[in-house]
PDB file of C-alpha atoms and ligand atoms in Angstrom:
ATOM      1  CA  UNK A 109       8.032  17.245   8.016  1.00 61.00           C
ATOM      2  CA  UNK A 110       7.510  20.833   6.468  1.00 85.00           C
ATOM      3  CA  UNK A 111       5.432  18.389   3.850  1.00 89.00           C
ATOM      4  CA  UNK A 112       2.638  17.406   7.002  1.00 92.00           C
ATOM      5  CA  UNK A 113       2.797  21.237   8.264  1.00 92.00           C
ATOM      6  CA  UNK A 114       1.857  22.676   4.585  1.00 93.00           C
ATOM      7  CA  UNK A 115      -0.706  19.948   4.854  1.00 95.00           C
ATOM      8  CA  UNK A 116      -2.344  20.327   7.930  1.00 94.00           C
ATOM      9  CA  UNK A 117      -2.484  24.194   7.001  1.00 93.00           C
ATOM     10  CA  UNK A 118      -4.758  23.147   4.649  1.00 93.00           C
ATOM     11  CA  UNK A 119      -6.895  22.383   7.633  1.00 92.00           C
ATOM     12  CA  UNK A 120      -7.726  25.558   9.508  1.00 86.00           C
ATOM     13  CA  UNK A 121     -10.000  24.065  11.610  1.00 83.00           C
ATOM     14  CA  UNK A 122      -9.405  21.827  14.313  1.00 82.00           C
ATOM     15  CA  UNK A 123     -12.084  19.351  13.409  1.00 86.00           C
ATOM     16  CA  UNK A 124     -11.847  15.599  13.921  1.00 86.00           C
ATOM     17  CA  UNK A 125     -13.711  15.099  10.514  1.00 89.00           C
ATOM     18  CA  UNK A 126     -10.599  15.418   8.649  1.00 92.00           C
ATOM     19  CA  UNK A 127      -8.923  13.215  10.301  1.00 94.00           C
ATOM     20  CA  UNK A 128      -9.275  10.901   7.282  1.00 94.00           C
ATOM     21  CA  UNK A 129      -8.203  13.557   4.400  1.00 94.00           C
ATOM     22  CA  UNK A 130      -5.515  14.694   6.016  1.00 96.00           C
ATOM     23  CA  UNK A 131      -4.080  10.999   6.597  1.00 95.00           C
ATOM     24  CA  UNK A 132      -4.580  10.496   2.642  1.00 95.00           C
ATOM     25  CA  UNK A 133      -2.800  13.151   1.956  1.00 95.00           C
ATOM     26  CA  UNK A 134       0.082  12.311   3.558  1.00 95.00           C
ATOM     27  CA  UNK A 135      -0.140   9.177   2.520  1.00 91.00           C
ATOM     28  CA  UNK A 136      -0.646  10.258  -1.297  1.00 90.00           C
ATOM     29  CA  UNK A 137       2.401  13.011  -0.806  1.00 91.00           C
ATOM     30  CA  UNK A 138       5.119   9.980   1.933  1.00 89.00           C
ATOM     31  CA  UNK A 139       3.414   6.733   0.261  1.00 85.00           C
ATOM     32  CA  UNK A 140       2.928   5.821   4.124  1.00 89.00           C
ATOM     33  CA  UNK A 141       1.682   7.543   6.945  1.00 92.00           C
ATOM     34  CA  UNK A 142       5.223   7.342   9.764  1.00 92.00           C
ATOM     35  CA  UNK A 143       4.867   7.282  13.582  1.00 92.00           C
ATOM     36  CA  UNK A 144       5.952  10.856  13.344  1.00 92.00           C
ATOM     37  CA  UNK A 145       3.053  12.056  10.693  1.00 94.00           C
ATOM     38  CA  UNK A 146       0.687  10.127  13.234  1.00 95.00           C
ATOM     39  CA  UNK A 147       2.384  11.808  16.310  1.00 94.00           C
ATOM     40  CA  UNK A 148       2.083  16.006  14.493  1.00 94.00           C
ATOM     41  CA  UNK A 149      -1.437  14.906  13.342  1.00 95.00           C
ATOM     42  CA  UNK A 150      -2.444  13.812  16.796  1.00 95.00           C
ATOM     43  CA  UNK A 151      -1.360  17.326  18.138  1.00 94.00           C
ATOM     44  CA  UNK A 152      -3.145  19.045  15.266  1.00 94.00           C
ATOM     45  CA  UNK A 153      -6.214  17.366  16.382  1.00 94.00           C
ATOM     46  CA  UNK A 154      -6.107  16.758  19.725  1.00 93.00           C
ATOM     47  CA  UNK A 155      -7.158  13.331  19.026  1.00 94.00           C
ATOM     48  CA  UNK A 156      -4.854  10.100  21.142  1.00 95.00           C
ATOM     49  CA  UNK A 157      -2.929   8.537  18.665  1.00 94.00           C
ATOM     50  CA  UNK A 158      -3.809   4.363  19.470  1.00 94.00           C
ATOM     51  CA  UNK A 159      -7.099   6.421  18.020  1.00 93.00           C
ATOM     52  CA  UNK A 160      -6.364   7.811  14.679  1.00 93.00           C
ATOM     53  CA  UNK A 161      -4.320   4.568  14.474  1.00 90.00           C
ATOM     54  CA  UNK A 162      -7.356   2.070  15.726  1.00 90.00           C
ATOM     55  CA  UNK A 163      -9.247   4.925  12.388  1.00 88.00           C
ATOM     56  CA  UNK A 164      -6.645   4.809  10.172  1.00 87.00           C
ATOM     57  CA  UNK A 165      -6.115   0.717  10.631  1.00 84.00           C
ATOM     58  CA  UNK A 166     -10.540   0.400  10.349  1.00 84.00           C
ATOM     59  CA  UNK A 167     -10.625   1.612   6.906  1.00 79.00           C
ATOM     60  CA  UNK A 168      -7.945  -0.394   5.343  1.00 74.00           C
ATOM     61  CA  UNK A 169      -6.242   2.119   3.392  1.00 81.00           C
ATOM     62  CA  UNK A 170      -3.913   2.950   4.510  1.00 87.00           C
ATOM     63  CA  UNK A 171       0.185   2.383   5.181  1.00 85.00           C
ATOM     64  CA  UNK A 172       2.075   2.602   8.564  1.00 87.00           C
ATOM     65  CA  UNK A 173       6.152   1.236   6.772  1.00 84.00           C
ATOM     66  CA  UNK A 174       7.218   2.901   3.288  1.00 88.00           C
ATOM     67  CA  UNK A 175       6.584   0.348   0.334  1.00 88.00           C
ATOM     68  CA  UNK A 176       8.885  -1.689  -1.607  1.00 93.00           C
ATOM     69  CA  UNK A 177      10.231   0.464  -4.608  1.00 93.00           C
ATOM     70  CA  UNK A 178       7.918  -1.847  -6.588  1.00 95.00           C
ATOM     71  CA  UNK A 179       4.864  -2.911  -4.840  1.00 94.00           C
ATOM     72  CA  UNK A 180       2.687  -5.700  -6.273  1.00 96.00           C
ATOM     73  CA  UNK A 181      -0.752  -5.644  -5.034  1.00 95.00           C
ATOM     74  CA  UNK A 182      -2.115  -8.865  -6.195  1.00 97.00           C
ATOM     75  CA  UNK A 183      -6.235  -9.580  -5.792  1.00 97.00           C
ATOM     76  CA  UNK A 184      -7.623 -11.984  -3.420  1.00 95.00           C
ATOM     77  CA  UNK A 185     -11.534 -11.266  -4.470  1.00 96.00           C
ATOM     78  CA  UNK A 186     -13.445 -14.569  -4.702  1.00 96.00           C
ATOM     79  CA  UNK A 187     -13.877 -14.002  -8.736  1.00 96.00           C
ATOM     80  CA  UNK A 188     -10.215 -14.214  -8.586  1.00 96.00           C
ATOM     81  CA  UNK A 189      -9.307 -17.261  -5.930  1.00 95.00           C
ATOM     82  CA  UNK A 190     -12.058 -19.134  -8.016  1.00 95.00           C
ATOM     83  CA  UNK A 191      -9.241 -18.717 -11.246  1.00 95.00           C
ATOM     84  CA  UNK A 192      -6.354 -20.177  -9.471  1.00 94.00           C
ATOM     85  CA  UNK A 193      -4.783 -17.062  -7.187  1.00 96.00           C
ATOM     86  CA  UNK A 194      -3.106 -18.662  -4.637  1.00 96.00           C
ATOM     87  CA  UNK A 195      -0.905 -20.749  -6.886  1.00 97.00           C
ATOM     88  CA  UNK A 196       0.058 -16.953  -7.776  1.00 97.00           C
ATOM     89  CA  UNK A 197       0.797 -15.690  -5.032  1.00 97.00           C
ATOM     90  CA  UNK A 198       2.541 -19.135  -3.586  1.00 97.00           C
ATOM     91  CA  UNK A 199       5.128 -18.412  -6.432  1.00 97.00           C
ATOM     92  CA  UNK A 200       5.237 -14.328  -5.780  1.00 97.00           C
ATOM     93  CA  UNK A 201       5.927 -15.400  -1.777  1.00 97.00           C
ATOM     94  CA  UNK A 202       8.814 -18.130  -3.430  1.00 97.00           C
ATOM     95  CA  UNK A 203      10.258 -15.899  -5.681  1.00 97.00           C
ATOM     96  CA  UNK A 204      10.481 -12.347  -2.868  1.00 97.00           C
ATOM     97  CA  UNK A 205      10.678 -14.629   0.421  1.00 97.00           C
ATOM     98  CA  UNK A 206       8.148 -12.272   1.622  1.00 96.00           C
ATOM     99  CA  UNK A 207       4.114 -13.075   2.700  1.00 94.00           C
ATOM    100  CA  UNK A 208       1.074 -10.190   2.499  1.00 92.00           C
ATOM    101  CA  UNK A 209       1.993  -6.903   4.344  1.00 87.00           C
ATOM    102  CA  UNK A 210       6.075  -7.253   4.315  1.00 90.00           C
ATOM    103  CA  UNK A 211       9.128  -5.654   2.393  1.00 92.00           C
ATOM    104  CA  UNK A 212      12.162  -7.423   1.021  1.00 94.00           C
ATOM    105  CA  UNK A 213      14.911  -7.009   3.164  1.00 92.00           C
ATOM    106  CA  UNK A 214      16.382  -4.412   0.043  1.00 92.00           C
ATOM    107  CA  UNK A 215      12.563  -3.102  -0.083  1.00 90.00           C
ATOM    108  CA  UNK A 216      13.084  -3.679  -4.016  1.00 94.00           C
ATOM    109  CA  UNK A 217       9.893  -5.132  -3.021  1.00 96.00           C
ATOM    110  CA  UNK A 218       6.507  -5.207  -1.581  1.00 95.00           C
ATOM    111  CA  UNK A 219       3.657  -6.930  -1.704  1.00 95.00           C
ATOM    112  CA  UNK A 220      -0.316  -6.535  -0.327  1.00 92.00           C
ATOM    113  CA  UNK A 221      -3.490  -8.446  -0.995  1.00 94.00           C
ATOM    114  CA  UNK A 222      -6.634  -7.009  -1.317  1.00 93.00           C
ATOM    115  CA  UNK A 223     -10.392  -7.146  -2.655  1.00 93.00           C
ATOM    116  CA  UNK A 224     -11.363  -7.048  -5.936  1.00 96.00           C
ATOM    117  CA  UNK A 225      -9.272  -5.019  -8.407  1.00 95.00           C
ATOM    118  CA  UNK A 226     -12.945  -4.258 -10.910  1.00 95.00           C
ATOM    119  CA  UNK A 227     -11.182  -6.572 -13.628  1.00 95.00           C
ATOM    120  CA  UNK A 228     -12.838 -10.285 -12.704  1.00 95.00           C
ATOM    121  CA  UNK A 229     -13.130 -11.614 -16.446  1.00 94.00           C
ATOM    122  CA  UNK A 230      -9.348 -11.312 -16.478  1.00 95.00           C
ATOM    123  CA  UNK A 231      -8.270 -12.750 -13.192  1.00 93.00           C
ATOM    124  CA  UNK A 232      -6.297 -13.393 -11.267  1.00 97.00           C
ATOM    125  CA  UNK A 233      -4.784  -9.514 -11.317  1.00 97.00           C
ATOM    126  CA  UNK A 234      -2.124  -7.959  -9.532  1.00 97.00           C
ATOM    127  CA  UNK A 235      -0.268  -4.742 -10.211  1.00 97.00           C
ATOM    128  CA  UNK A 236       2.974  -3.965  -9.662  1.00 97.00           C
ATOM    129  CA  UNK A 237       2.733   0.326  -9.174  1.00 93.00           C
ATOM    130  CA  UNK A 238       0.448   1.543 -11.272  1.00 89.00           C
ATOM    131  CA  UNK A 239       0.268  -1.251 -14.282  1.00 96.00           C
ATOM    132  CA  UNK A 240      -1.780  -3.597 -14.195  1.00 97.00           C
ATOM    133  CA  UNK A 241      -0.734  -7.535 -15.371  1.00 98.00           C
ATOM    134  CA  UNK A 242      -4.239  -9.499 -16.265  1.00 97.00           C
ATOM    135  CA  UNK A 243      -4.687 -13.623 -16.752  1.00 97.00           C
ATOM    136  CA  UNK A 244      -1.928 -14.401 -14.611  1.00 97.00           C
ATOM    137  CA  UNK A 245      -0.231 -17.507 -14.705  1.00 97.00           C
ATOM    138  CA  UNK A 246       2.797 -18.739 -12.300  1.00 97.00           C
ATOM    139  CA  UNK A 247       4.881 -19.052 -15.172  1.00 97.00           C
ATOM    140  CA  UNK A 248       4.176 -15.002 -16.204  1.00 97.00           C
ATOM    141  CA  UNK A 249       4.381 -14.310 -13.219  1.00 97.00           C
ATOM    142  CA  UNK A 250       7.599 -15.500 -12.506  1.00 97.00           C
ATOM    143  CA  UNK A 251       8.829 -13.914 -15.831  1.00 97.00           C
ATOM    144  CA  UNK A 252       6.889 -10.238 -14.510  1.00 97.00           C
ATOM    145  CA  UNK A 253       9.082 -10.716 -11.300  1.00 96.00           C
ATOM    146  CA  UNK A 254      12.080 -11.468 -12.830  1.00 95.00           C
ATOM    147  CA  UNK A 255      11.985  -8.704 -15.715  1.00 95.00           C
ATOM    148  CA  UNK A 256      11.670  -6.021 -12.324  1.00 95.00           C
ATOM    149  CA  UNK A 257      14.185  -7.327 -10.509  1.00 93.00           C
ATOM    150  CA  UNK A 258      16.595  -6.888 -14.099  1.00 92.00           C
ATOM    151  CA  UNK A 259      15.930  -3.720 -13.622  1.00 87.00           C
ATOM    152  CA  UNK A 260      16.886  -2.743 -10.340  1.00 74.00           C
ATOM    153  CA  UNK A 261      20.522  -4.888 -11.352  1.00 70.00           C
TER     154      UNK A 261
HETATM  155  S1  LIG B  21     -12.011 -10.718  -7.766  1.00 52.58           S
HETATM  156 FE1  LIG B  21     -10.056  -9.630  -8.925  1.00 52.58          FE
HETATM  157  S2  LIG B  21     -10.571  -8.079  -9.918  1.00 52.58           S
HETATM  158 FE2  LIG B  21     -12.205  -8.726  -9.348  1.00 52.58          FE
END
């Protein structure tokens, strides 16, 4: 938690405008924003935690639970939808037994449906951590996930 204090120390002027940059830094440092972090930020900025949650969820870029070791983002934008992403999403859900916003029990994988990932011409698209996979098919996604599962064995 000292890390959070270090982040807060970078914002010596207690201004509510600093909320989003502070939350971004906390998320960058920890991968998500814990309840404890929200309370600390709330005390620091003198804001109720409910208000912080409300604002943070509005921005749709913050995670309040830790992501899996392999965080899968799959594009749910219009172009990828037209290119059949629903079959890919169903396959991932079937293999891992999780839905959007959930983690596998062992925390190995988490799944997130996102808006356009900016490579519409190569859809359906997903990213696992920072690696992108394009032109996905059901067969391709099965192999990719199996490879990650084997890395963990
Ligand atoms: S809609 Fe999927 S990358 Fe744009």
